[in-house]
Amino acid sequence: MTLRIILVILTLVFTSRLPQCNAEDRVLFAFDDHSIPWRHNLKVTLVQADKHPDNPILRRGPQGAPDHGHAILYGTVLKDGDTFRMWYLGMIQTKIEKGQAPGYWRPMCYAESKDGVHWTKPELGLVEFNGNKKNNICRVDGPVHSMTLVNDFLSVLYDAEDPDPSRRYKVAYIAHMPYDEIKGGMSQIGVKEKRICSTICATSADGLSWTVVGDRPANAGGERFEVSSLYRFGDFYYSTGQLLSPWTWRPDGSRTGRNVLAFRSADFKTWSPASAHAYSRPGQLTNPPVDDEQMHMGMGLWNRGNVMVGLHGMWQNAATKPEKGEHWNKGVRIDLGLVVSNDGVHFREPVPNFKVIARGETGAWDDKALLQGHAFVNDGDNTMIWYSHWDTDGKVKNMEIGLATLRRDGFGYLSPQESDNDAEFITDFFEVAQNGKVYLNVSGVTADAPLTVELLDHRAQPIPGYSAQMTTSGLQVPVPWSQDVIANPKRALRVRYPVGSPAHVYAVYLSE
């Protein structure tokens, strides 16, 4: 066998293991009023996801397992070739102590699946636990032991563009470190706690054996921060998470409840101590803020290239204050709502307080509070979203992982507000590639009530030869223009609905 053939085979094997990207280069979601700002007689209807009948689809392990206490998706799901990969937070004990896992360690656990529903927990052989290494705990090495103890939200990023293969998997998680083990120290912002909520970053070649970046937390020198996401958007790596007063405040210095801040790094080594305000629920924007309307643990996010979408925790305080001796957040309830961002920094709700995944009815496994993960995959006709349950009564009951699904990219659609009138939308300007294609994700289109799709110039005027009628529905229906598209840096799209149209447009895709 020649060296060239061997190299080809190795390349095919390696690339087949990489997480697959979506086919479209740019997606304009119906609910994204920055990508589709111009609308006439249209409304946005968001869609609630369907919960899988077999939920919870990943359950805690048996006694003696590293996830016997709970298995929750303070974590990530990626699809790597034909394999779904999950990183989640286990807990060894079945009881918490003063709001924390004993020893400040909830191991990073790993699972795999071929369909996203049925999961296995492989014996990784990496970490000694209960006298052997037959477990699914990922290994984390670092210069300071407390930095390696994952204890809260972990977010895994596959970074295909990193030229160093040992750094292509990246993770950010929370470790609760003693103050005297933080090199460089922390700022005097806020109040001093027994242990600091530290943001730890690590890298890996395979997502299983990790090495901590540097010898101090990413937020060393800054305030405590409950990191809950990691993603790359444009030239920066970003982490978002939650903070509340006294560590953060409203622009005028007044107190605030849980809000989302964003931090950034150009190289994944050094993080700026300066943060940006990323998102607040409406109740936190009033003065005084509405105490019972906060968000929880930042956002679980999905990078679609030109836009970020995700879920945030819609925190509602308990109706009555817990009695003495009861868990501090007994009665807190959390549903999951939709957020979107066009710059990777500033997020908004398309429809405030809409529940994409709502907690279950009383008695259901997920009836108290839901936790979002970085766990979105387009697979076939479906968008798959994994989430988990948090027992806010402090009993660690039913803290396992579930699955919800939508029509592919079907978070919401545009349809006419008044049926006896025509309707239309015009997208923001975008760059058109030579021979580029435009597709619609649409339902309800008929030959008797087609949609008309036009390509517009830089002054939003129709370009001759680029008007076509859409007469069929589907997840990715090409616009049947009679000629190929000519490359141009400034074009837009207009979609017209006839009177009485039953069409639902979920997304526009722009592909090369």
XYZ file of C-alpha atoms in Angstrom:
512
model
C 0.000 0.000 0.000
C 1.464 3.351 -1.045
C 1.977 6.236 1.359
C -0.560 8.303 -0.613
C -3.302 5.676 -0.178
C -2.549 5.402 3.527
C -2.843 9.179 3.903
C -6.166 9.215 2.038
C -7.552 6.456 4.273
C -6.387 8.227 7.426
C -7.946 11.471 6.211
C -11.279 9.764 5.521
C -11.266 8.086 8.928
C -10.406 11.317 10.709
C -12.919 13.515 8.871
C -15.690 10.951 9.367
C -15.299 11.496 13.120
C -15.777 15.264 12.963
C -19.115 16.762 14.084
C -21.168 17.431 10.986
C -22.208 20.980 10.069
C -25.592 21.973 8.717
C -25.823 22.059 4.943
C -27.083 25.648 4.764
C -24.607 28.475 5.059
C -27.030 31.011 6.501
C -30.414 30.607 8.168
C -32.988 33.360 8.565
C -35.435 32.186 11.205
C -39.019 33.407 11.100
C -38.775 34.677 14.691
C -35.549 36.630 14.036
C -36.674 40.233 13.534
C -33.134 41.335 12.679
C -32.757 38.878 9.783
C -36.385 39.457 8.714
C -37.148 43.001 9.892
C -39.740 44.142 7.321
C -43.203 42.616 7.678
C -46.705 43.386 6.484
C -49.780 41.700 7.999
C -47.698 38.925 9.539
C -47.402 37.455 13.023
C -44.868 35.165 14.685
C -46.197 31.969 16.212
C -43.708 30.089 18.371
C -44.041 26.329 18.757
C -43.777 24.275 21.924
C -41.562 21.204 21.571
C -42.966 17.680 21.917
C -41.572 15.657 24.803
C -40.416 12.129 23.989
C -42.767 9.430 25.310
C -39.854 7.474 26.819
C -38.612 10.377 28.950
C -36.370 10.522 30.841
C -34.192 8.974 28.145
C -30.971 9.020 30.211
C -31.396 7.984 33.825
C -29.130 8.038 36.849
C -26.921 5.029 37.434
C -27.177 2.244 40.034
C -25.758 2.508 43.534
C -21.988 2.966 43.364
C -22.098 4.672 39.944
C -20.714 8.190 39.569
C -24.185 9.387 38.531
C -26.209 7.504 41.141
C -27.359 10.748 42.778
C -28.387 12.418 39.553
C -27.608 12.691 35.830
C -28.411 16.187 34.589
C -27.726 18.081 31.399
C -25.696 20.861 32.825
C -23.807 19.813 29.732
C -23.714 19.335 25.976
C -24.858 17.055 23.152
C -23.038 17.029 19.789
C -23.481 14.759 16.786
C -20.172 13.345 15.612
C -20.660 11.466 12.335
C -23.370 8.912 13.124
C -22.846 9.082 16.898
C -24.493 11.395 19.395
C -22.063 12.394 22.145
C -23.232 13.689 25.522
C -21.286 15.304 28.340
C -23.366 15.646 31.493
C -23.040 16.314 35.201
C -23.197 13.299 37.482
C -23.537 13.234 41.234
C -22.260 10.382 43.376
C -24.335 10.983 46.515
C -28.104 11.066 46.765
C -28.097 14.007 49.178
C -26.678 17.508 48.988
C -24.980 19.297 51.844
C -25.672 23.003 52.362
C -26.634 23.390 48.719
C -23.562 21.593 47.378
C -22.427 18.122 46.449
C -20.186 16.681 49.172
C -16.558 17.399 48.310
C -17.541 20.037 45.743
C -17.310 17.439 42.968
C -19.948 16.378 40.494
C -18.004 14.464 37.846
C -18.116 15.191 34.143
C -19.721 12.037 32.767
C -19.980 10.832 29.181
C -22.566 8.889 27.153
C -23.096 7.873 23.528
C -26.074 7.041 21.326
C -26.868 6.132 17.739
C -30.353 7.680 17.736
C -30.283 10.294 20.509
C -32.846 8.305 22.487
C -31.104 5.146 23.674
C -27.821 5.899 25.438
C -24.879 3.877 26.686
C -22.342 4.918 29.307
C -19.012 3.505 28.116
C -16.306 2.393 30.532
C -13.652 4.985 29.733
C -10.997 3.621 32.088
C -9.696 7.103 32.857
C -10.528 7.873 36.504
C -10.136 5.728 39.622
C -13.496 5.563 41.402
C -14.671 3.057 44.019
C -11.495 1.008 43.570
C -11.544 0.680 39.771
C -11.693 2.605 36.497
C -14.803 0.945 35.074
C -16.859 4.106 34.787
C -17.802 6.885 32.384
C -16.003 9.751 34.152
C -13.946 12.068 31.964
C -10.456 12.841 33.221
C -9.444 16.429 34.000
C -5.790 17.222 34.820
C -4.476 20.549 36.034
C -1.820 22.231 38.150
C -4.260 22.959 41.002
C -6.434 20.064 42.172
C -9.471 22.208 43.002
C -9.459 23.506 39.411
C -10.053 19.958 38.146
C -13.150 19.347 40.285
C -16.106 19.987 38.009
C -19.024 20.993 40.200
C -21.513 22.859 38.046
C -22.580 23.726 34.509
C -20.180 22.394 31.852
C -20.274 23.430 28.208
C -18.318 21.555 25.534
C -17.318 23.170 22.222
C -15.893 21.369 19.207
C -13.606 23.896 17.511
C -12.694 22.465 14.104
C -10.734 25.571 13.113
C -8.127 25.256 15.872
C -4.884 24.206 14.136
C -3.782 22.303 17.253
C -5.599 18.915 17.373
C -5.075 18.724 21.145
C -7.223 21.862 21.580
C -10.115 21.109 19.246
C -12.396 20.128 22.101
C -12.866 22.931 24.593
C -14.883 23.113 27.793
C -15.835 25.711 30.371
C -17.229 24.674 33.741
C -17.676 25.836 37.313
C -15.364 24.752 40.112
C -15.792 26.009 43.662
C -12.239 26.835 44.705
C -10.836 27.989 48.049
C -9.692 31.607 47.831
C -6.125 30.787 48.802
C -5.768 28.424 45.818
C -6.566 31.106 43.227
C -3.295 32.465 41.870
C -3.556 36.191 41.264
C -6.444 36.514 43.699
C -9.944 37.859 43.108
C -11.362 41.356 43.031
C -13.165 42.996 45.945
C -16.444 43.188 44.019
C -19.441 41.819 45.900
C -19.115 39.796 49.077
C -16.631 37.114 50.013
C -17.975 33.553 50.149
C -16.446 30.427 51.636
C -15.420 29.282 48.149
C -15.346 31.260 44.948
C -17.444 30.314 41.924
C -14.587 29.898 39.433
C -14.713 29.627 35.653
C -12.342 26.872 34.517
C -11.394 26.254 30.885
C -9.839 23.049 29.571
C -8.932 21.498 26.214
C -8.849 17.978 24.811
C -8.050 16.019 21.672
C -10.937 13.575 22.093
C -13.361 15.162 24.551
C -12.566 12.536 27.182
C -9.161 13.421 28.653
C -8.899 17.123 29.455
C -6.116 19.517 30.454
C -6.887 22.727 32.337
C -5.802 25.915 30.565
C -3.291 27.825 32.682
C -2.825 27.780 36.431
C -5.750 29.986 37.488
C -9.445 30.415 36.677
C -10.526 32.371 33.628
C -12.170 34.866 35.999
C -9.173 35.235 38.334
C -8.882 38.904 39.179
C -12.564 39.504 38.414
C -15.851 38.868 40.202
C -17.374 35.464 40.837
C -19.303 34.243 37.789
C -21.599 31.268 37.228
C -20.519 30.309 33.724
C -23.013 28.255 31.732
C -22.033 28.430 28.062
C -19.079 28.369 25.717
C -19.149 29.142 22.016
C -17.169 30.783 19.251
C -18.823 33.525 17.206
C -16.737 35.529 14.755
C -13.291 36.346 16.135
C -13.961 35.565 19.800
C -14.739 32.791 22.216
C -17.609 33.753 24.491
C -18.898 32.482 27.801
C -22.229 33.555 29.215
C -23.699 32.852 32.600
C -25.640 34.322 35.465
C -24.863 36.936 38.067
C -26.968 38.893 40.547
C -26.347 41.640 43.051
C -23.999 42.369 44.798
C -21.657 41.085 42.054
C -23.531 42.862 39.276
C -26.050 45.675 39.096
C -28.291 47.687 36.821
C -26.687 50.467 34.718
C -27.484 53.001 37.446
C -25.886 50.846 40.160
C -29.178 49.639 41.648
C -29.670 46.012 42.632
C -30.794 43.319 40.249
C -31.704 39.642 40.296
C -30.301 36.922 38.021
C -29.211 38.301 34.640
C -26.930 37.056 31.861
C -23.456 38.509 31.370
C -21.023 37.631 28.569
C -17.225 37.459 28.733
C -14.891 36.989 25.797
C -11.426 35.762 24.840
C -9.500 35.999 21.583
C -7.323 32.945 22.229
C -9.101 30.824 24.877
C -6.229 31.541 27.237
C -6.802 35.087 28.455
C -10.286 36.338 29.240
C -11.105 40.017 29.574
C -12.418 41.046 33.017
C -14.826 43.380 31.201
C -18.257 41.890 30.572
C -21.269 42.778 28.432
C -24.879 42.644 29.534
C -26.272 39.833 27.390
C -29.869 39.323 28.512
C -32.452 40.092 31.187
C -36.003 38.924 31.564
C -38.489 41.818 31.262
C -39.125 41.930 35.008
C -35.477 42.695 35.721
C -35.575 45.783 33.504
C -38.131 47.598 35.634
C -37.159 49.712 38.623
C -37.460 48.220 41.132
C -37.006 44.819 39.441
C -39.633 42.093 39.773
C -37.979 39.724 42.243
C -39.832 36.586 41.194
C -39.161 37.003 37.459
C -35.524 36.182 36.842
C -33.544 33.932 34.544
C -31.570 30.860 35.574
C -28.037 29.813 34.652
C -27.531 31.801 31.499
C -28.515 30.069 28.296
C -28.061 26.775 26.488
C -26.985 27.861 23.007
C -26.787 26.635 19.423
C -24.449 28.382 16.975
C -25.959 28.391 13.488
C -23.141 30.388 11.937
C -24.869 33.715 11.352
C -27.173 33.546 14.368
C -27.263 32.105 17.877
C -30.448 30.475 19.160
C -31.034 28.789 22.472
C -33.036 28.294 25.638
C -32.962 30.213 28.905
C -34.336 29.287 32.303
C -37.503 31.250 33.175
C -37.098 31.424 36.946
C -40.201 32.064 39.095
C -39.817 32.428 42.852
C -41.838 30.256 45.211
C -45.344 31.510 45.939
C -44.542 31.339 49.665
C -41.198 31.564 51.417
C -39.823 28.147 52.511
C -40.274 27.453 56.192
C -37.296 27.128 58.497
C -35.471 23.852 57.854
C -36.791 23.521 54.285
C -34.591 23.821 51.190
C -33.786 27.457 50.367
C -35.400 27.360 46.917
C -38.323 25.055 47.622
C -41.203 26.045 45.386
C -39.072 27.705 42.692
C -40.354 26.807 39.241
C -38.506 27.052 35.907
C -39.652 26.622 32.311
C -37.454 27.060 29.224
C -37.906 29.978 26.811
C -36.427 30.894 23.425
C -33.638 33.456 22.892
C -31.862 34.674 19.763
C -28.774 36.795 19.024
C -27.311 38.154 15.798
C -23.977 39.295 17.242
C -23.254 36.545 19.773
C -23.391 39.057 22.632
C -26.861 40.597 22.961
C -29.812 38.215 23.271
C -33.570 38.762 23.196
C -36.803 36.794 23.442
C -38.823 36.780 20.183
C -42.015 36.416 22.233
C -41.488 37.189 25.938
C -42.286 34.407 28.383
C -43.187 31.805 25.726
C -42.351 28.299 26.976
C -40.580 26.223 24.324
C -40.294 23.400 26.873
C -42.675 23.695 29.799
C -42.314 21.778 33.041
C -44.648 18.817 33.367
C -47.930 18.623 35.197
C -47.863 17.867 38.919
C -46.648 14.301 39.393
C -44.687 14.170 36.137
C -40.960 13.400 36.297
C -40.152 17.001 35.230
C -42.795 18.910 37.195
C -40.616 21.338 39.192
C -37.810 23.079 37.312
C -36.132 22.484 33.967
C -32.454 22.871 33.113
C -31.225 23.799 29.646
C -28.129 22.346 28.025
C -26.102 23.052 24.908
C -27.940 20.231 23.290
C -29.470 20.908 19.869
C -29.093 18.651 16.826
C -30.845 18.714 13.460
C -31.326 15.062 12.570
C -33.442 14.151 9.553
C -36.784 15.930 9.751
C -36.411 16.868 13.406
C -34.673 19.321 15.683
C -33.737 17.385 18.814
C -33.361 19.208 22.144
C -32.211 17.548 25.354
C -32.977 19.009 28.782
C -33.176 17.853 32.385
C -35.063 18.226 35.656
C -33.989 20.010 38.830
C -35.696 19.095 42.075
C -35.864 22.497 43.759
C -37.179 20.856 46.921
C -33.620 19.641 47.543
C -34.494 15.918 47.466
C -32.524 15.173 44.242
C -35.658 13.476 42.902
C -36.047 12.679 39.182
C -32.944 14.666 38.280
C -32.425 12.983 34.922
C -32.344 13.868 31.210
C -35.201 14.134 28.741
C -35.649 14.785 25.026
C -37.995 17.131 23.186
C -38.387 17.522 19.415
C -39.625 20.033 16.871
C -40.083 20.093 13.130
C -36.576 20.723 11.767
C -35.809 24.376 12.618
C -39.467 24.681 13.531
C -39.196 26.949 16.585
C -41.771 29.284 15.045
C -43.328 30.521 11.809
C -44.634 33.615 10.034
C -48.272 33.570 8.882
C -50.874 36.224 8.010
C -52.511 38.105 10.866
C -55.668 38.942 8.865
C -56.662 36.186 6.462
C -58.657 38.456 4.125
C -55.564 40.502 3.244
C -52.325 39.722 1.459
C -49.060 39.698 3.436
C -45.326 39.828 2.860
C -41.893 39.996 4.466
C -38.549 41.368 3.287
C -35.267 40.115 4.690
C -32.298 42.197 5.722
C -29.612 42.563 3.072
C -27.229 39.649 2.620
C -24.380 38.633 0.355
C -25.286 36.385 -2.560
C -22.787 33.771 -3.728
C -22.299 32.967 -7.400
C -24.934 30.375 -8.343
C -26.155 30.472 -4.752
C -29.414 28.804 -3.872
C -32.330 29.983 -1.751
C -34.609 27.547 0.055
C -37.708 27.876 2.205
C -38.725 25.765 5.182
C -42.479 26.070 4.695
C -45.783 24.277 5.199
C -49.323 24.928 3.976
C -48.354 26.006 0.459
C -50.727 24.920 -2.303
C -50.879 25.331 -6.071
C -54.027 27.406 -5.575
C -52.326 29.678 -3.001
C -48.616 29.831 -3.917
C -46.018 32.063 -2.311
C -44.180 34.504 -4.572
C -40.448 34.868 -3.899
C -38.466 37.774 -5.351
C -34.800 38.708 -5.237
C -34.288 42.418 -4.539
C -31.438 44.789 -5.289
C -29.597 47.151 -2.927
C -32.580 49.551 -2.996
C -35.058 46.740 -2.256
C -36.372 46.770 -5.833
C -37.222 43.558 -7.744
C -34.492 42.248 -10.058
C -35.898 41.177 -13.441
C -35.844 37.423 -13.944
C -35.816 36.591 -10.224
C -39.457 36.112 -9.327
C -40.873 32.637 -8.785
C -43.897 30.944 -7.275
C -43.587 28.311 -4.558
C -46.310 25.666 -4.892
C -45.033 22.890 -2.625
C -44.274 22.522 1.070
C -41.167 21.018 2.631
C -38.223 21.447 4.963
C -35.861 22.788 2.277
C -37.749 23.688 -0.888
C -35.597 25.454 -3.504
C -36.863 28.697 -5.033
C -37.377 27.828 -8.738
C -35.896 30.888 -10.399
C -35.383 30.464 -14.122
C -31.722 31.536 -14.043
C -28.715 31.174 -11.790
C -28.000 33.783 -9.156
C -25.187 36.255 -9.878
C -22.889 37.066 -6.943
C -23.559 40.390 -5.251
C -22.682 41.785 -1.814
C -26.105 43.347 -1.211
C -29.329 41.540 -1.960
C -32.565 40.889 -0.099
C -35.529 38.552 -0.441
C -39.249 39.325 -0.521
C -41.838 36.629 0.116
C -45.481 37.429 -0.695
C -48.503 35.577 0.712
C -51.774 35.754 -1.280
C -55.106 36.592 0.366
C -56.290 33.625 2.415
C -52.877 31.925 2.395
C -52.528 29.087 4.941
C -48.727 29.069 4.541
C -46.357 28.901 7.499
C -42.773 30.012 6.745
C -40.328 28.704 9.365
C -37.003 29.720 7.842
C -35.142 30.918 4.769
C -31.855 29.212 3.895
C -29.103 30.777 1.799
C -26.633 28.229 0.440
C -23.718 28.257 -1.944
